mmCIF file of C-alpha atoms in Angstrom:
data_model
loop_
_atom_site.group_PDB
_atom_site.id
_atom_site.type_symbol
_atom_site.label_atom_id
_atom_site.label_comp_id
_atom_site.label_asym_id
_atom_site.label_seq_id
_atom_site.Cartn_x
_atom_site.Cartn_y
_atom_site.Cartn_z
ATOM 1 C CA UNK A 252 0.000 0.000 0.000
ATOM 2 C CA UNK A 253 1.407 3.383 -1.018
ATOM 3 C CA UNK A 254 1.981 6.067 1.676
ATOM 4 C CA UNK A 255 -0.727 8.301 0.193
ATOM 5 C CA UNK A 256 -3.253 5.461 0.129
ATOM 6 C CA UNK A 257 -2.333 4.467 3.670
ATOM 7 C CA UNK A 258 -2.847 8.067 4.851
ATOM 8 C CA UNK A 259 -6.230 8.250 3.115
ATOM 9 C CA UNK A 260 -7.232 4.988 4.780
ATOM 10 C CA UNK A 261 -6.127 6.362 8.175
ATOM 11 C CA UNK A 262 -8.255 9.509 7.741
ATOM 12 C CA UNK A 263 -11.225 7.404 6.675
ATOM 13 C CA UNK A 264 -10.900 5.298 9.848
ATOM 14 C CA UNK A 265 -10.881 8.427 12.017
ATOM 15 C CA UNK A 266 -14.043 9.799 10.409
ATOM 16 C CA UNK A 267 -15.737 6.399 10.644
ATOM 17 C CA UNK A 268 -14.947 6.207 14.361
ATOM 18 C CA UNK A 269 -16.322 9.706 14.975
ATOM 19 C CA UNK A 270 -19.449 8.868 12.996
ATOM 20 C CA UNK A 271 -19.987 5.690 15.031
ATOM 21 C CA UNK A 272 -19.557 7.538 18.326
ATOM 22 C CA UNK A 273 -22.026 10.214 17.239
ATOM 23 C CA UNK A 274 -24.532 7.642 16.018
ATOM 24 C CA UNK A 275 -24.173 5.625 19.225
ATOM 25 C CA UNK A 276 -24.777 8.739 21.302
ATOM 26 C CA UNK A 277 -27.943 9.526 19.361
ATOM 27 C CA UNK A 278 -29.308 5.974 19.423
ATOM 28 C CA UNK A 279 -28.645 5.656 23.171
ATOM 29 C CA UNK A 280 -30.681 8.750 23.970
ATOM 30 C CA UNK A 281 -34.040 8.306 22.306
ATOM 31 C CA UNK A 282 -36.266 11.300 22.909
ATOM 32 C CA UNK A 283 -33.370 13.584 23.913
ATOM 33 C CA UNK A 284 -33.448 17.091 22.477
ATOM 34 C CA UNK A 285 -30.054 18.473 21.482
ATOM 35 C CA UNK A 286 -29.704 22.055 22.735
ATOM 36 C CA UNK A 287 -27.060 24.733 22.229
ATOM 37 C CA UNK A 288 -26.270 28.202 23.551
ATOM 38 C CA UNK A 289 -28.932 29.774 21.314
ATOM 39 C CA UNK A 290 -31.835 27.377 21.893
ATOM 40 C CA UNK A 291 -31.192 26.474 25.542
ATOM 41 C CA UNK A 292 -33.296 29.038 27.420
ATOM 42 C CA UNK A 293 -35.999 29.237 24.750
ATOM 43 C CA UNK A 294 -36.741 25.519 24.964
ATOM 44 C CA UNK A 295 -36.107 24.754 28.646
ATOM 45 C CA UNK A 296 -38.446 27.509 29.868
ATOM 46 C CA UNK A 297 -41.439 26.002 28.018
ATOM 47 C CA UNK A 298 -41.705 22.888 30.194
ATOM 48 C CA UNK A 299 -42.824 22.307 33.770
ATOM 49 C CA UNK A 300 -39.609 20.341 34.271
ATOM 50 C CA UNK A 301 -36.530 20.043 32.073
ATOM 51 C CA UNK A 302 -33.834 17.464 32.714
ATOM 52 C CA UNK A 303 -30.617 18.536 30.989
ATOM 53 C CA UNK A 304 -27.341 16.627 30.758
ATOM 54 C CA UNK A 305 -24.230 18.724 30.273
ATOM 55 C CA UNK A 306 -21.600 16.483 28.706
ATOM 56 C CA UNK A 307 -18.870 16.157 26.096
ATOM 57 C CA UNK A 308 -19.906 16.722 22.492
ATOM 58 C CA UNK A 309 -19.989 13.007 21.630
ATOM 59 C CA UNK A 310 -20.990 11.189 24.850
ATOM 60 C CA UNK A 311 -20.807 7.436 25.306
ATOM 61 C CA UNK A 312 -20.478 4.878 28.093
ATOM 62 C CA UNK A 313 -22.680 3.536 30.900
ATOM 63 C CA UNK A 314 -23.748 6.917 32.288
ATOM 64 C CA UNK A 315 -24.872 8.142 28.884
ATOM 65 C CA UNK A 316 -26.754 4.888 28.259
ATOM 66 C CA UNK A 317 -28.553 5.136 31.604
ATOM 67 C CA UNK A 318 -29.526 8.721 30.820
ATOM 68 C CA UNK A 319 -30.837 7.530 27.461
ATOM 69 C CA UNK A 320 -32.978 4.899 29.148
ATOM 70 C CA UNK A 321 -34.430 7.560 31.408
ATOM 71 C CA UNK A 322 -35.174 9.739 28.383
ATOM 72 C CA UNK A 323 -37.099 6.877 26.780
ATOM 73 C CA UNK A 324 -38.969 6.185 30.031
ATOM 74 C CA UNK A 325 -40.057 9.833 30.337
ATOM 75 C CA UNK A 326 -40.875 10.338 26.654
ATOM 76 C CA UNK A 327 -44.631 9.880 27.178
ATOM 77 C CA UNK A 328 -44.866 12.744 29.700
ATOM 78 C CA UNK A 329 -45.504 16.010 27.794
ATOM 79 C CA UNK A 330 -44.598 18.127 30.833
ATOM 80 C CA UNK A 331 -41.014 16.871 31.065
ATOM 81 C CA UNK A 332 -38.244 17.727 28.626
ATOM 82 C CA UNK A 333 -35.119 15.577 28.471
ATOM 83 C CA UNK A 334 -32.225 17.275 26.707
ATOM 84 C CA UNK A 335 -28.471 17.267 26.205
ATOM 85 C CA UNK A 336 -25.954 20.030 25.749
ATOM 86 C CA UNK A 337 -22.743 18.867 24.099
ATOM 87 C CA UNK A 338 -19.762 21.021 25.077
ATOM 88 C CA UNK A 339 -16.634 21.386 22.935
ATOM 89 C CA UNK A 340 -13.627 22.799 24.768
ATOM 90 C CA UNK A 341 -11.655 23.042 21.536
ATOM 91 C CA UNK A 342 -12.040 24.837 18.218
ATOM 92 C CA UNK A 343 -15.048 27.130 18.376
ATOM 93 C CA UNK A 344 -15.716 25.959 21.958
ATOM 94 C CA UNK A 345 -19.401 25.399 21.329
ATOM 95 C CA UNK A 346 -21.697 25.658 24.368
ATOM 96 C CA UNK A 347 -18.860 26.310 26.810
ATOM 97 C CA UNK A 348 -20.846 29.317 28.028
ATOM 98 C CA UNK A 349 -23.715 27.030 29.128
ATOM 99 C CA UNK A 350 -21.387 24.922 31.259
ATOM 100 C CA UNK A 351 -19.716 28.006 32.732
ATOM 101 C CA UNK A 352 -23.057 29.566 33.609
ATOM 102 C CA UNK A 353 -23.804 26.658 35.954
ATOM 103 C CA UNK A 354 -20.220 26.342 37.237
ATOM 104 C CA UNK A 355 -19.618 22.994 35.557
ATOM 105 C CA UNK A 356 -16.066 21.990 34.654
ATOM 106 C CA UNK A 357 -14.958 19.292 32.265
ATOM 107 C CA UNK A 358 -13.872 16.989 35.091
ATOM 108 C CA UNK A 359 -17.492 16.893 36.323
ATOM 109 C CA UNK A 360 -19.023 15.573 33.070
ATOM 110 C CA UNK A 361 -21.651 14.300 32.796
ATOM 111 C CA UNK A 362 -23.758 16.605 34.988
ATOM 112 C CA UNK A 363 -27.546 16.372 35.163
ATOM 113 C CA UNK A 364 -29.551 19.498 36.004
ATOM 114 C CA UNK A 365 -33.269 19.744 36.661
ATOM 115 C CA UNK A 366 -34.969 23.034 35.787
ATOM 116 C CA UNK A 367 -38.443 23.906 37.056
ATOM 117 C CA UNK A 368 -40.685 26.336 35.243
ATOM 118 C CA UNK A 369 -40.661 29.759 36.882
ATOM 119 C CA UNK A 370 -37.398 29.157 38.762
ATOM 120 C CA UNK A 371 -34.075 30.524 37.539
ATOM 121 C CA UNK A 372 -31.676 28.155 39.315
ATOM 122 C CA UNK A 373 -31.621 24.436 38.522
ATOM 123 C CA UNK A 374 -31.157 21.601 40.989
ATOM 124 C CA UNK A 375 -28.040 19.540 40.384
ATOM 125 C CA UNK A 376 -28.349 15.767 40.595
ATOM 126 C CA UNK A 377 -25.839 14.327 43.064
ATOM 127 C CA UNK A 378 -26.607 10.625 42.778
ATOM 128 C CA UNK A 379 -25.381 7.805 40.589
ATOM 129 C CA UNK A 380 -26.350 7.567 36.924
ATOM 130 C CA UNK A 381 -28.708 4.640 37.467
ATOM 131 C CA UNK A 382 -32.103 4.673 35.748
ATOM 132 C CA UNK A 383 -34.363 4.240 38.796
ATOM 133 C CA UNK A 384 -32.310 6.607 40.935
ATOM 134 C CA UNK A 385 -32.542 9.352 38.299
ATOM 135 C CA UNK A 386 -36.265 8.759 37.823
ATOM 136 C CA UNK A 387 -36.781 8.971 41.574
ATOM 137 C CA UNK A 388 -34.877 12.260 41.678
ATOM 138 C CA UNK A 389 -36.977 13.737 38.841
ATOM 139 C CA UNK A 390 -40.219 12.621 40.473
ATOM 140 C CA UNK A 391 -39.446 13.815 44.010
ATOM 141 C CA UNK A 392 -37.911 17.101 42.859
ATOM 142 C CA UNK A 393 -40.429 18.139 40.218
ATOM 143 C CA UNK A 394 -43.553 16.690 41.822
ATOM 144 C CA UNK A 395 -44.527 15.256 38.432
ATOM 145 C CA UNK A 396 -45.574 11.629 38.006
ATOM 146 C CA UNK A 397 -42.986 9.607 36.107
ATOM 147 C CA UNK A 398 -44.163 6.064 36.706
ATOM 148 C CA UNK A 399 -41.424 4.641 38.917
ATOM 149 C CA UNK A 400 -41.343 0.836 39.248
ATOM 150 C CA UNK A 401 -43.851 -0.279 41.874
ATOM 151 C CA UNK A 402 -45.754 3.011 41.863
ATOM 152 C CA UNK A 403 -49.380 3.402 40.790
ATOM 153 C CA UNK A 404 -50.616 6.743 39.490
ATOM 154 C CA UNK A 405 -53.950 6.779 41.340
ATOM 155 C CA UNK A 406 -52.256 5.924 44.631
ATOM 156 C CA UNK A 407 -49.467 8.438 44.065
ATOM 157 C CA UNK A 408 -52.191 11.078 43.748
ATOM 158 C CA UNK A 409 -53.772 9.914 46.997
ATOM 159 C CA UNK A 410 -50.361 9.943 48.719
ATOM 160 C CA UNK A 411 -49.808 13.520 47.582
ATOM 161 C CA UNK A 412 -53.214 14.568 48.951
ATOM 162 C CA UNK A 413 -52.520 12.673 52.186
ATOM 163 C CA UNK A 414 -49.306 14.630 52.736
ATOM 164 C CA UNK A 415 -50.920 17.954 51.797
ATOM 165 C CA UNK A 416 -53.145 17.901 54.889
ATOM 166 C CA UNK A 417 -52.506 17.532 58.609
ATOM 167 C CA UNK A 418 -56.171 17.031 59.460
ATOM 168 C CA UNK A 419 -56.746 13.636 61.057
ATOM 169 C CA UNK A 420 -60.275 13.383 59.630
ATOM 170 C CA UNK A 421 -59.084 14.284 56.121
ATOM 171 C CA UNK A 422 -56.309 11.714 56.259
ATOM 172 C CA UNK A 423 -58.710 9.013 57.429
ATOM 173 C CA UNK A 424 -61.007 9.845 54.508
ATOM 174 C CA UNK A 425 -58.097 9.599 52.041
ATOM 175 C CA UNK A 426 -57.128 6.273 53.625
ATOM 176 C CA UNK A 427 -60.675 5.032 53.091
ATOM 177 C CA UNK A 428 -60.457 6.050 49.422
ATOM 178 C CA UNK A 429 -57.127 4.224 49.111
ATOM 179 C CA UNK A 430 -58.672 1.082 50.634
ATOM 180 C CA UNK A 431 -61.538 1.319 48.116
ATOM 181 C CA UNK A 432 -59.043 1.636 45.254
ATOM 182 C CA UNK A 433 -57.086 -1.311 46.634
ATOM 183 C CA UNK A 434 -60.234 -3.443 46.362
ATOM 184 C CA UNK A 435 -60.452 -2.566 42.649
ATOM 185 C CA UNK A 436 -56.934 -3.747 41.822
ATOM 186 C CA UNK A 437 -56.836 -7.258 40.384
ATOM 187 C CA UNK A 438 -53.264 -7.708 39.097
ATOM 188 C CA UNK A 439 -51.105 -9.436 41.714
ATOM 189 C CA UNK A 440 -48.068 -7.156 41.514
ATOM 190 C CA UNK A 441 -50.244 -4.039 41.599
ATOM 191 C CA UNK A 442 -52.189 -5.369 44.582
ATOM 192 C CA UNK A 443 -48.900 -5.679 46.492
ATOM 193 C CA UNK A 444 -48.063 -2.083 45.650
ATOM 194 C CA UNK A 445 -51.542 -0.885 46.624
ATOM 195 C CA UNK A 446 -51.168 -2.689 49.957
ATOM 196 C CA UNK A 447 -47.942 -0.800 50.692
ATOM 197 C CA UNK A 448 -49.637 2.567 50.098
ATOM 198 C CA UNK A 449 -52.504 1.648 52.421
ATOM 199 C CA UNK A 450 -50.217 0.324 55.170
ATOM 200 C CA UNK A 451 -48.046 3.456 55.060
ATOM 201 C CA UNK A 452 -51.132 5.646 55.475
ATOM 202 C CA UNK A 453 -52.347 3.521 58.385
ATOM 203 C CA UNK A 454 -48.963 3.693 60.124
ATOM 204 C CA UNK A 455 -48.685 7.457 59.625
ATOM 205 C CA UNK A 456 -52.139 7.997 61.107
ATOM 206 C CA UNK A 457 -51.175 5.772 64.041
ATOM 207 C CA UNK A 458 -47.573 6.942 64.634
ATOM 208 C CA UNK A 459 -47.339 10.352 62.961
ATOM 209 C CA UNK A 460 -45.234 11.682 60.089
ATOM 210 C CA UNK A 461 -42.017 10.552 61.780
ATOM 211 C CA UNK A 462 -42.854 7.022 60.641
ATOM 212 C CA UNK A 463 -42.168 7.978 57.008
ATOM 213 C CA UNK A 464 -38.547 9.018 57.534
ATOM 214 C CA UNK A 465 -37.793 6.052 59.796
ATOM 215 C CA UNK A 466 -39.271 3.659 57.245
ATOM 216 C CA UNK A 467 -37.369 5.344 54.397
ATOM 217 C CA UNK A 468 -34.134 4.876 56.319
ATOM 218 C CA UNK A 469 -34.962 1.263 57.191
ATOM 219 C CA UNK A 470 -35.847 0.237 53.630
ATOM 220 C CA UNK A 471 -32.891 2.146 52.185
ATOM 221 C CA UNK A 472 -30.520 0.281 54.536
ATOM 222 C CA UNK A 473 -32.083 -3.051 53.574
ATOM 223 C CA UNK A 474 -31.832 -2.487 49.825
ATOM 224 C CA UNK A 475 -28.137 -1.592 50.191
ATOM 225 C CA UNK A 476 -27.503 -4.825 52.076
ATOM 226 C CA UNK A 477 -26.569 -8.279 50.815
ATOM 227 C CA UNK A 478 -29.926 -9.331 49.353
ATOM 228 C CA UNK A 479 -30.966 -11.627 46.544
ATOM 229 C CA UNK A 480 -31.900 -9.714 43.382
ATOM 230 C CA UNK A 481 -35.625 -10.425 43.801
ATOM 231 C CA UNK A 482 -35.628 -9.072 47.352
ATOM 232 C CA UNK A 483 -33.492 -6.074 46.375
ATOM 233 C CA UNK A 484 -35.953 -5.246 43.569
ATOM 234 C CA UNK A 485 -38.792 -5.475 46.096
ATOM 235 C CA UNK A 486 -37.006 -2.987 48.371
ATOM 236 C CA UNK A 487 -36.448 -0.649 45.399
ATOM 237 C CA UNK A 488 -40.172 -0.711 44.607
ATOM 238 C CA UNK A 489 -41.077 -0.117 48.242
ATOM 239 C CA UNK A 490 -38.646 2.795 48.421
ATOM 240 C CA UNK A 491 -40.224 4.304 45.302
ATOM 241 C CA UNK A 492 -43.651 4.121 46.950
ATOM 242 C CA UNK A 493 -42.381 5.650 50.185
ATOM 243 C CA UNK A 494 -40.873 8.540 48.257
ATOM 244 C CA UNK A 495 -44.308 9.197 46.761
ATOM 245 C CA UNK A 496 -45.307 10.381 50.250
ATOM 246 C CA UNK A 497 -42.488 12.908 50.483
ATOM 247 C CA UNK A 498 -43.328 16.529 49.993
ATOM 248 C CA UNK A 499 -41.556 18.195 47.055
ATOM 249 C CA UNK A 500 -38.312 19.047 48.797
ATOM 250 C CA UNK A 501 -35.169 17.691 47.176
ATOM 251 C CA UNK A 502 -33.033 18.464 50.231
ATOM 252 C CA UNK A 503 -35.078 15.950 52.211
ATOM 253 C CA UNK A 504 -34.306 13.082 49.834
ATOM 254 C CA UNK A 505 -32.229 10.215 51.114
ATOM 255 C CA UNK A 506 -28.906 9.599 49.413
ATOM 256 C CA UNK A 507 -29.425 7.398 46.390
#
């Protein structure tokens, strides 16, 4: 092979690699909107919640794939935007200003920010890039329903109403409604979830709101222990349900 042909082949390989990385990034983030310095504020401000990943221009790897799975899981919710901003710290340095605005440095990538409509400052995600953990963060921070494993929309609504009142009579009425809804559930796995909601309400009426935090801590400790996968998954689902009872206050979230 002549030197010129070898050089041409080398260049072709480089472009092919870049193309594959770009394609992989796109395919691993279905439903993601690609934003830049010009479109960022215009688009983000239109949604009740916007989840934005600040990352390298051509992201790849486990964290990017997990973010992509979350994007696909949230794609059916019209109130939540999932987006990416690719930052180039070379050449024209595209979108560097977005990263600088939120005090994000290259060593931090990827960084996930959650913006809420009407608020100027985002909340920075501090947990691991694991699908359920990110979903839980979005749900508890935004107050929007995202369908976490184990959770049921009707019961999540009842849990939110339960926590919105301190009246004993109101809470007992909401518990009664939850028990009625429990009776309507026929699918085995959903009946187990419905039972957890009802039992949490009963315990909170009996022991007070302190029960919620103690139970969150207990279940969180169990799921981090040496459990079989089936039992660990059960603890994850229970934790998701318990977090449905938390008021929208990200600083109160347990460490994920």
